[in-house]
Coordinates of C-alpha atoms in Angstrom, one line a residue:
Chain A
M10 CA 0.0 0.0 0.0
Q11 CA 1.4 3.3 -1.0
S12 CA 1.3 6.3 1.3
K13 CA 0.1 9.4 -0.1
L14 CA 1.7 11.6 2.6
K15 CA 4.5 13.8 1.5
P16 CA 7.6 14.0 3.7
G17 CA 7.2 16.7 6.3
A18 CA 3.5 16.6 6.1
E19 CA 1.5 16.8 9.2
G20 CA 0.8 13.4 10.9
M21 CA 3.8 11.7 9.5
A22 CA 6.2 10.2 12.0
S23 CA 9.6 11.6 11.9
K24 CA 13.1 11.2 13.6
K25 CA 14.8 14.3 14.4
T26 CA 18.1 12.9 15.9
L27 CA 20.5 10.2 14.7
N28 CA 22.2 7.9 17.2
L29 CA 25.7 7.1 15.7
M30 CA 27.0 5.1 18.7
T31 CA 27.5 1.4 17.8
C32 CA 27.7 -1.3 20.4
S33 CA 30.2 -3.9 19.1
E34 CA 32.7 -6.3 20.8
P35 CA 36.4 -5.9 20.3
A36 CA 38.0 -8.2 17.6
I37 CA 40.3 -9.8 20.2
K38 CA 39.5 -9.9 23.8
P39 CA 42.2 -8.3 25.9
P40 CA 43.0 -11.4 28.0
V41 CA 43.4 -13.4 24.8
A42 CA 45.6 -10.7 23.3
A43 CA 47.7 -10.6 26.4
A44 CA 48.1 -14.3 26.3
A45 CA 48.9 -14.2 22.6
V46 CA 51.5 -11.5 23.2
I47 CA 53.1 -13.5 26.0
I48 CA 53.2 -16.7 24.0
A49 CA 54.6 -14.8 21.0
A50 CA 57.2 -13.2 23.2
L51 CA 58.1 -16.6 24.6
C52 CA 58.3 -18.2 21.2
L53 CA 60.5 -15.3 20.0
F54 CA 62.7 -15.7 23.0
L55 CA 63.0 -19.5 22.4
I56 CA 63.7 -19.0 18.7
L57 CA 66.3 -16.3 19.5
R58 CA 67.9 -18.3 22.3
F59 CA 68.1 -21.7 20.6
G60 CA 67.7 -20.9 17.0
V61 CA 70.0 -17.9 16.7
I62 CA 72.2 -17.2 19.8
S63 CA 72.9 -20.8 20.5
R64 CA 73.8 -21.5 16.8
I65 CA 76.1 -18.5 16.7
E66 CA 77.8 -19.7 19.9
N67 CA 78.2 -23.1 18.4
L68 CA 79.7 -21.6 15.3
K69 CA 82.1 -19.4 17.3
S70 CA 83.1 -22.4 19.5
A71 CA 83.8 -24.5 16.4
Q72 CA 85.9 -21.7 15.0
R73 CA 87.8 -21.3 18.2
E74 CA 88.4 -25.1 18.4
L75 CA 89.6 -25.1 14.8
E76 CA 92.0 -22.2 15.5
D77 CA 93.3 -24.0 18.6
M78 CA 93.9 -27.1 16.5
K79 CA 95.7 -25.1 13.9
S80 CA 97.9 -23.4 16.5
R81 CA 98.7 -26.8 18.1
L82 CA 99.6 -28.2 14.7
E83 CA 101.9 -25.2 14.0
L84 CA 103.5 -25.6 17.4
T85 CA 104.1 -29.3 16.8
R86 CA 105.6 -28.6 13.4
E87 CA 107.8 -25.9 14.8
Q88 CA 109.4 -28.5 17.1
Y89 CA 110.8 -30.4 14.2
S90 CA 111.5 -27.6 11.8
D91 CA 115.0 -29.0 11.1
F92 CA 113.7 -32.5 10.5
D93 CA 115.4 -32.9 7.1
E94 CA 118.8 -31.9 8.5
V95 CA 118.5 -34.2 11.5
A96 CA 117.2 -37.1 9.3
L97 CA 120.3 -36.7 7.1
E98 CA 122.6 -36.6 10.1
Y99 CA 120.8 -39.7 11.5
L100 CA 121.1 -41.5 8.2
K101 CA 124.8 -40.7 8.2
Y102 CA 125.3 -42.9 11.2
T103 CA 122.6 -45.5 11.0
Y104 CA 122.2 -46.3 7.3
E105 CA 121.5 -50.0 6.6
D106 CA 121.8 -51.4 3.1
P107 CA 118.5 -52.6 1.6
D108 CA 120.1 -55.9 0.9
G109 CA 120.2 -56.4 4.7
P110 CA 123.0 -56.4 7.3
T111 CA 125.9 -58.7 7.1
A112 CA 127.6 -60.5 10.0
D113 CA 130.9 -59.3 11.3
R114 CA 133.5 -61.1 9.2
I115 CA 136.1 -61.0 12.0
A116 CA 133.5 -62.5 14.4
I117 CA 133.0 -65.3 11.9
L118 CA 136.8 -66.0 11.7
G119 CA 136.7 -66.0 15.5
M120 CA 134.0 -68.6 15.6
L121 CA 136.0 -70.8 13.1
E122 CA 139.0 -70.4 15.4
R123 CA 137.0 -71.6 18.4
Q124 CA 135.0 -74.4 16.8
V125 CA 136.7 -75.7 13.7
L126 CA 140.4 -75.2 13.9
P127 CA 140.9 -77.2 17.1
V128 CA 139.3 -80.2 15.3
C129 CA 140.5 -80.0 11.7
S130 CA 142.2 -77.7 9.2
I131 CA 140.4 -75.3 6.9
R132 CA 141.3 -75.7 3.2
S133 CA 139.1 -72.9 2.0
L134 CA 136.4 -70.6 3.2
G135 CA 134.1 -68.2 1.5
I136 CA 131.5 -65.9 2.9
S137 CA 128.8 -64.3 0.8
H138 CA 125.6 -62.5 1.5
S139 CA 122.4 -64.0 0.2
V140 CA 119.8 -61.2 -0.5
S141 CA 117.1 -63.7 -1.2
E142 CA 117.6 -65.6 2.1
G143 CA 118.5 -62.5 4.0
C144 CA 121.5 -64.1 5.7
D145 CA 125.2 -64.8 5.1
I146 CA 126.3 -68.1 3.7
L147 CA 129.6 -69.5 4.9
S148 CA 131.0 -72.2 2.6
L149 CA 133.7 -74.2 4.3
T150 CA 136.0 -77.0 3.1
V151 CA 137.9 -78.7 5.9
S152 CA 140.1 -81.7 6.0
G153 CA 140.9 -84.2 8.6
P154 CA 137.8 -84.9 10.6
T155 CA 136.2 -88.3 11.0
L156 CA 132.5 -88.8 10.6
E157 CA 132.1 -88.6 14.4
E158 CA 134.1 -85.4 14.6
T159 CA 132.1 -84.0 11.7
Y160 CA 128.9 -84.8 13.6
A161 CA 130.3 -83.1 16.8
L162 CA 131.4 -80.1 14.7
V163 CA 128.0 -79.6 13.2
G164 CA 126.5 -79.8 16.7
S165 CA 128.9 -77.3 18.2
L166 CA 128.5 -74.9 15.2
S167 CA 124.8 -75.1 15.5
E168 CA 125.0 -73.9 19.1
E169 CA 126.7 -70.7 18.1
P170 CA 124.2 -67.8 18.5
S171 CA 124.9 -66.4 15.0
V172 CA 124.4 -69.7 13.3
I173 CA 121.0 -70.4 11.7
S174 CA 121.7 -73.8 10.2
V175 CA 124.6 -76.1 9.3
S176 CA 124.5 -78.5 6.4
I177 CA 127.0 -81.0 5.0
S178 CA 127.4 -81.0 1.3
S179 CA 129.9 -83.7 0.9
F180 CA 132.2 -86.1 2.9
S181 CA 135.1 -87.8 1.3
D182 CA 137.0 -90.5 3.2
G183 CA 140.3 -89.4 1.7
S184 CA 141.0 -92.5 -0.4
A185 CA 141.0 -90.3 -3.5
E186 CA 143.1 -87.6 -1.9
P187 CA 147.0 -87.6 -2.1
G188 CA 147.4 -87.3 1.6
G189 CA 144.6 -89.6 2.4
A190 CA 142.9 -87.1 4.7
T191 CA 139.1 -86.9 4.9
S192 CA 137.5 -83.8 3.3
V193 CA 134.2 -82.3 4.3
T194 CA 132.3 -79.5 2.6
M195 CA 129.8 -77.7 4.7
T196 CA 127.5 -74.7 4.4
V197 CA 126.7 -72.6 7.4
K198 CA 123.9 -70.0 7.3
L199 CA 124.6 -67.0 9.5
S200 CA 122.5 -64.3 10.9
A201 CA 123.8 -60.8 10.9
S202 CA 122.3 -59.8 14.2
E203 CA 123.8 -60.7 17.6
G204 CA 122.2 -63.9 18.8
G205 CA 120.4 -64.2 15.5
K206 CA 118.5 -67.4 16.3
Chain B
M22 CA 32.4 -8.6 10.9
S23 CA 34.5 -9.4 14.0
G24 CA 34.9 -13.0 12.7
N25 CA 36.3 -11.7 9.4
I26 CA 38.8 -9.5 11.3
R27 CA 40.0 -12.5 13.3
R28 CA 40.5 -14.5 10.2
N29 CA 42.4 -11.7 8.6
W30 CA 44.7 -11.3 11.5
A31 CA 45.3 -15.0 11.7
L32 CA 46.1 -15.1 8.0
I33 CA 48.5 -12.1 8.4
A34 CA 50.1 -13.8 11.4
F35 CA 50.5 -17.1 9.6
I36 CA 52.0 -15.4 6.5
A37 CA 54.3 -13.3 8.7
V38 CA 55.5 -16.4 10.6
A39 CA 56.0 -18.4 7.4
A40 CA 57.9 -15.5 5.8
L41 CA 60.1 -15.2 8.9
G42 CA 60.7 -19.0 8.9
V43 CA 61.7 -18.9 5.2
I44 CA 64.0 -16.0 5.9
Y45 CA 65.5 -17.7 9.0
F46 CA 66.3 -20.9 7.1
A47 CA 67.5 -19.2 3.9
A48 CA 69.5 -16.4 5.4
F49 CA 70.6 -17.8 8.7
D50 CA 70.3 -21.5 9.3
R51 CA 71.6 -22.7 5.9
P52 CA 74.8 -20.5 5.9
I53 CA 75.5 -21.5 9.6
R54 CA 75.1 -25.1 8.7
A55 CA 77.4 -24.7 5.7
K56 CA 80.0 -22.9 7.8
L57 CA 79.8 -25.6 10.5
S58 CA 80.2 -28.4 8.0
G59 CA 83.1 -26.6 6.4
I60 CA 84.7 -26.2 9.8
E61 CA 84.1 -29.9 10.6
A62 CA 85.8 -30.9 7.3
E63 CA 88.7 -28.6 8.0
K64 CA 89.0 -30.0 11.6
E65 CA 89.2 -33.5 10.2
I66 CA 92.0 -32.5 7.9
I67 CA 93.8 -30.7 10.7
S68 CA 93.4 -33.6 13.0
Q69 CA 94.9 -36.0 10.3
Q70 CA 97.8 -33.5 9.8
T71 CA 98.3 -33.3 13.6
A72 CA 98.5 -37.1 13.8
E73 CA 101.1 -37.1 11.0
A74 CA 103.0 -34.2 12.7
E75 CA 103.0 -36.1 16.0
A76 CA 104.4 -39.2 14.3
A77 CA 107.0 -37.1 12.7
L78 CA 107.9 -35.4 16.0
E79 CA 108.2 -38.9 17.6
E80 CA 110.6 -40.0 14.9
Y81 CA 112.5 -36.7 15.2
T82 CA 112.8 -37.1 18.9
K83 CA 114.0 -40.7 18.4
M84 CA 116.6 -39.6 15.9
K85 CA 117.8 -36.7 18.1
N86 CA 118.2 -39.0 21.1
E87 CA 120.2 -41.5 19.0
L88 CA 122.4 -38.7 17.7
E89 CA 123.0 -37.5 21.2
R90 CA 123.9 -41.0 22.2
I91 CA 126.3 -41.2 19.3
D92 CA 127.8 -37.8 20.2
S93 CA 128.5 -39.0 23.7
L94 CA 130.6 -41.9 22.3
P95 CA 134.3 -41.6 22.2
D96 CA 135.6 -40.0 18.9
G97 CA 135.9 -42.5 16.1
S98 CA 133.9 -45.3 17.7
A99 CA 130.8 -44.8 15.5
A100 CA 131.1 -45.5 11.8
F101 CA 129.6 -42.8 9.7
M102 CA 128.9 -42.0 6.1
P103 CA 131.2 -39.4 4.7
D104 CA 129.9 -36.9 2.1
Y105 CA 130.1 -37.9 -1.6
D106 CA 132.7 -38.2 -3.1
N107 CA 135.0 -39.9 -0.6
S108 CA 137.1 -41.9 -3.2
S109 CA 140.3 -40.0 -2.5
A110 CA 140.1 -40.6 1.3
L111 CA 139.4 -44.3 0.5
I112 CA 142.5 -44.6 -1.7
Y113 CA 144.5 -43.0 1.1
Y114 CA 143.0 -45.4 3.6
F115 CA 143.7 -48.5 1.4
G116 CA 147.3 -47.2 1.1
R117 CA 147.6 -47.4 4.9
V118 CA 145.8 -50.8 5.1
F119 CA 147.9 -52.5 2.4
E120 CA 151.2 -50.9 3.3
D121 CA 153.2 -54.2 3.2
S122 CA 151.2 -56.1 0.6
K123 CA 150.4 -55.6 -3.0
P124 CA 146.7 -55.6 -3.4
E125 CA 144.6 -55.7 -6.5
L126 CA 141.7 -53.2 -6.1
T127 CA 138.8 -52.5 -8.4
F128 CA 136.6 -49.6 -7.8
E129 CA 133.1 -49.9 -9.3
E130 CA 131.0 -47.0 -10.3
P131 CA 129.0 -45.7 -7.3
K132 CA 125.3 -46.5 -7.3
T133 CA 123.1 -43.8 -5.9
E134 CA 119.8 -44.5 -4.3
G135 CA 118.1 -41.5 -2.6
N136 CA 120.7 -39.7 -0.5
V137 CA 123.1 -42.6 -0.4
A138 CA 125.8 -43.6 -2.9
S139 CA 127.3 -47.1 -2.5
R140 CA 130.8 -47.6 -3.8
R141 CA 131.9 -51.2 -4.2
V142 CA 135.6 -52.0 -4.1
N143 CA 136.8 -55.5 -5.0
F144 CA 140.0 -56.5 -3.4
R145 CA 142.5 -59.3 -3.7
F146 CA 145.7 -59.6 -1.7
A147 CA 148.2 -62.2 -0.5
A148 CA 148.9 -62.6 3.2
K149 CA 151.9 -64.2 4.6
D150 CA 149.9 -66.1 7.2
Y151 CA 146.4 -66.3 8.8
S152 CA 147.1 -63.6 11.4
D153 CA 148.3 -61.2 8.8
A154 CA 145.2 -61.8 6.7
K155 CA 142.9 -61.4 9.7
N156 CA 144.7 -58.2 10.7
T157 CA 144.3 -56.7 7.2
L158 CA 140.6 -57.7 7.2
R159 CA 140.1 -56.1 10.6
L160 CA 141.8 -52.9 9.3
L161 CA 139.6 -53.0 6.2
G162 CA 136.5 -53.1 8.4
S163 CA 137.5 -50.4 10.8
S164 CA 138.0 -47.5 8.5
G165 CA 135.4 -45.4 10.5
F166 CA 133.4 -45.1 7.3
L167 CA 130.1 -46.9 7.1
S168 CA 130.7 -50.1 5.1
R169 CA 129.9 -53.8 4.8
M170 CA 131.8 -56.7 3.4
P171 CA 129.3 -58.8 1.4
D172 CA 131.9 -61.3 0.0
L173 CA 135.0 -62.8 1.4
S174 CA 137.1 -65.7 0.3
V175 CA 140.2 -67.1 2.0
V176 CA 142.2 -69.8 0.4
P177 CA 145.4 -71.2 2.0
E178 CA 148.2 -71.7 -0.5
G179 CA 149.3 -74.8 1.3
G180 CA 145.8 -76.2 2.0
D181 CA 145.8 -75.3 5.7
L182 CA 144.5 -72.0 7.0
K183 CA 146.8 -72.0 10.0
N184 CA 150.0 -72.8 8.1
G185 CA 151.5 -70.8 5.3
S186 CA 150.4 -68.0 3.1
L187 CA 146.9 -67.2 2.0
R188 CA 145.1 -65.7 -0.9
V189 CA 142.3 -63.4 0.3
S190 CA 139.7 -61.8 -2.0
G191 CA 136.4 -60.2 -1.6
S192 CA 134.5 -57.0 -1.8
I193 CA 133.7 -54.1 0.5
V194 CA 130.9 -51.6 0.0
F195 CA 131.4 -48.1 1.3
Y196 CA 128.4 -45.7 1.7
E197 CA 128.6 -42.0 1.0
L198 CA 126.0 -39.3 1.7
V199 CA 124.7 -37.4 -1.2
R200 CA 123.3 -34.0 0.0

């Protein structure tokens, strides 16, 4: 139904004032906001403490440790700065041939004087160094001993500290020899070190 | 209306946290991790080098101690390697050893390996008896120069080592330090 009254006409209801006040609730309630701020601050603190400061401290500590290690290394290296000269000087007195050491030749002659010459006479002797076996080989030809004496000689030679092994290559009873003396050829393996057994 | 605002704030907060997280990982966490792993790798290398240095120091100390021990010995009691070339000193030395006999000496070309040259000298001499031969051999081995006698042969002329003259031959290797 359409009103035929014109605005402002008598009898028409009208509102002279306008109430602009609105009654609305805040978007976030203050206690919630406070709690959120506290939680946010706590989170920020935890992130800063464990995510940033602690990481930076770890990095610094690792760097310090690395620097310490480097300085210790330098200090150790400084202690042997003349290593090459000392090594040459050391080599000068202690060099050992790669073929291995050899037994003292005079000591071998001494052993023959003790063990062989009282029993028989030496017709020839040869000493050589065997690189493959890593020891010295004494080849000995003696004349005069009986089989029993030869057996005893092998036993006494074997007891010498520098002797590794004794083997008999040949024994001749002397019938073929002009003087008729027996002849024995033996090989003695010798260690270069003292008490080489 | 208030519900919309809450949602907007929540969205803004989420985006802000996500952005901060991305920035944290990209600009802070990753470089720190890279630096730490670089440091760890370097520490491993340094620790290996330290182990090598400590082994070298141990060897150095051992050599030093041995040299001090040698220094404390009476003069001439420790054989040593003379500097290369020591051939003239050797010739002089052989002259003193074989004063009374007429030796045959053959000097081989020195062989060098690293800092060491080895000079082999083959010798042959006649001795009037066993003690003469032994004395000459003792002199040969006590030159004071580092040496070894790989080969030696003694043959009595009369068939008995203790009686009569002897033919002695062999070789002696002298070592010389090449600096």
